[in-house]
Coordinates of C-alpha atoms in Angstrom, one line a residue:
D1 CA 0.0 0.0 0.0
K2 CA 3.0 2.3 -0.1
G3 CA 2.2 5.4 -2.1
R4 CA -1.5 4.9 -1.8
V5 CA -3.8 7.5 -0.2
T6 CA -6.9 6.6 1.7
W7 CA -10.2 8.4 1.1
E8 CA -10.0 10.0 4.6
V9 CA -6.6 11.6 3.7
V10 CA -8.1 12.9 0.4
Q11 CA -11.1 14.4 2.4
R12 CA -8.8 16.2 4.8
W13 CA -6.7 17.4 1.9
L14 CA -9.7 18.8 0.1
A15 CA -11.1 20.3 3.3
K16 CA -7.9 22.4 3.7
D17 CA -7.9 23.7 0.1
R18 CA -11.2 23.4 -1.8
A19 CA -9.6 25.3 -4.8
L20 CA -6.7 22.8 -5.0
T21 CA -7.5 22.1 -8.7
P22 CA -9.9 23.7 -11.2
L23 CA -12.1 20.6 -10.9
C24 CA -12.2 20.9 -7.0
A25 CA -13.0 24.6 -7.2
W26 CA -15.8 23.9 -9.7
I27 CA -17.3 21.2 -7.5
F28 CA -17.0 23.0 -4.1
E29 CA -17.1 26.7 -5.0
G30 CA -19.2 26.7 -8.2
P31 CA -18.3 27.5 -11.8
S32 CA -17.5 31.2 -11.2
H33 CA -14.6 30.2 -8.9
A34 CA -13.0 27.7 -11.2
D35 CA -10.4 28.4 -13.8
L36 CA -11.9 26.1 -16.4
P37 CA -11.5 26.4 -20.2
S38 CA -14.0 28.8 -21.7
S39 CA -15.5 26.0 -23.8
F40 CA -15.5 22.3 -23.9
P41 CA -15.9 20.3 -27.1
T42 CA -19.4 19.1 -27.7
L43 CA -20.2 15.4 -27.9
A44 CA -20.5 15.7 -31.7
Q45 CA -17.0 17.4 -31.9
T46 CA -15.5 14.7 -29.7
L47 CA -17.0 11.9 -31.7
A48 CA -16.0 13.5 -35.0
N49 CA -12.4 13.6 -33.8
V50 CA -12.4 9.9 -33.1
T51 CA -14.5 8.6 -36.0
R52 CA -14.9 9.2 -39.7
F53 CA -18.2 11.0 -39.2
T54 CA -18.5 14.7 -39.4
E55 CA -20.2 16.8 -36.8
T56 CA -23.1 17.2 -39.1
D57 CA -23.4 13.4 -39.6
I58 CA -23.3 12.9 -35.8
A59 CA -25.9 15.6 -35.2
S60 CA -28.1 14.0 -37.9
L61 CA -27.7 10.5 -36.3
E62 CA -28.5 11.9 -32.9
A63 CA -31.7 13.6 -34.2
K64 CA -32.7 10.3 -35.9
Y65 CA -32.1 8.4 -32.7
R66 CA -34.2 10.8 -30.7
Q67 CA -37.0 10.5 -33.3
V68 CA -36.9 6.7 -33.1
S69 CA -36.7 6.7 -29.3
A70 CA -39.7 9.0 -29.1
A71 CA -41.6 6.6 -31.2
S72 CA -41.0 3.6 -28.9
V73 CA -44.0 1.3 -28.9
D74 CA -44.2 1.1 -25.1
G75 CA -43.6 4.8 -24.5
S76 CA -40.4 4.2 -22.5
G77 CA -38.0 5.7 -25.0
R78 CA -36.1 2.5 -25.4
V79 CA -35.5 1.2 -28.9
G80 CA -36.3 -2.5 -29.1
P81 CA -37.5 -5.0 -31.6
E82 CA -41.1 -3.8 -31.4
T83 CA -40.1 -0.2 -32.1
L84 CA -37.9 -1.2 -35.0
R85 CA -40.5 -3.5 -36.5
T86 CA -42.6 -0.4 -37.3
L87 CA -39.8 1.2 -39.2
F88 CA -38.8 -1.5 -41.6
C89 CA -40.6 -2.0 -44.9
P90 CA -41.0 -4.7 -45.9
P91 CA -41.1 -6.0 -42.3
L92 CA -38.2 -8.1 -41.1
P93 CA -39.0 -11.6 -39.9
P94 CA -39.0 -11.8 -36.1
S95 CA -35.9 -14.0 -36.0
Q96 CA -33.9 -11.4 -37.9
L97 CA -35.2 -8.5 -35.9
N98 CA -34.6 -10.3 -32.6
S99 CA -31.0 -11.2 -33.7
I100 CA -30.2 -7.4 -33.7
F101 CA -30.8 -7.4 -29.9
A102 CA -29.2 -10.8 -29.1

């Protein structure tokens, strides 16, 4: 355990200096006390940086997912076989549709 710090030690450490790091300041003192970057990348920007999709593609996929999710058959927002069954034309056989979720 040499070099490891217990949670109690961390708590005492943070109690002494709540502005120890920008993240600590943001958590304990609020955003106005933290020296955080002025803007963080959006999810679409982050995904565009690690995939071959553009930000526009990702925004379009997100919008389509929200549309499909809102149309969930049971109203839960979950996308399952019953929800997808209403989207495919011609309808997929149940075995193929269920294999997507296996």
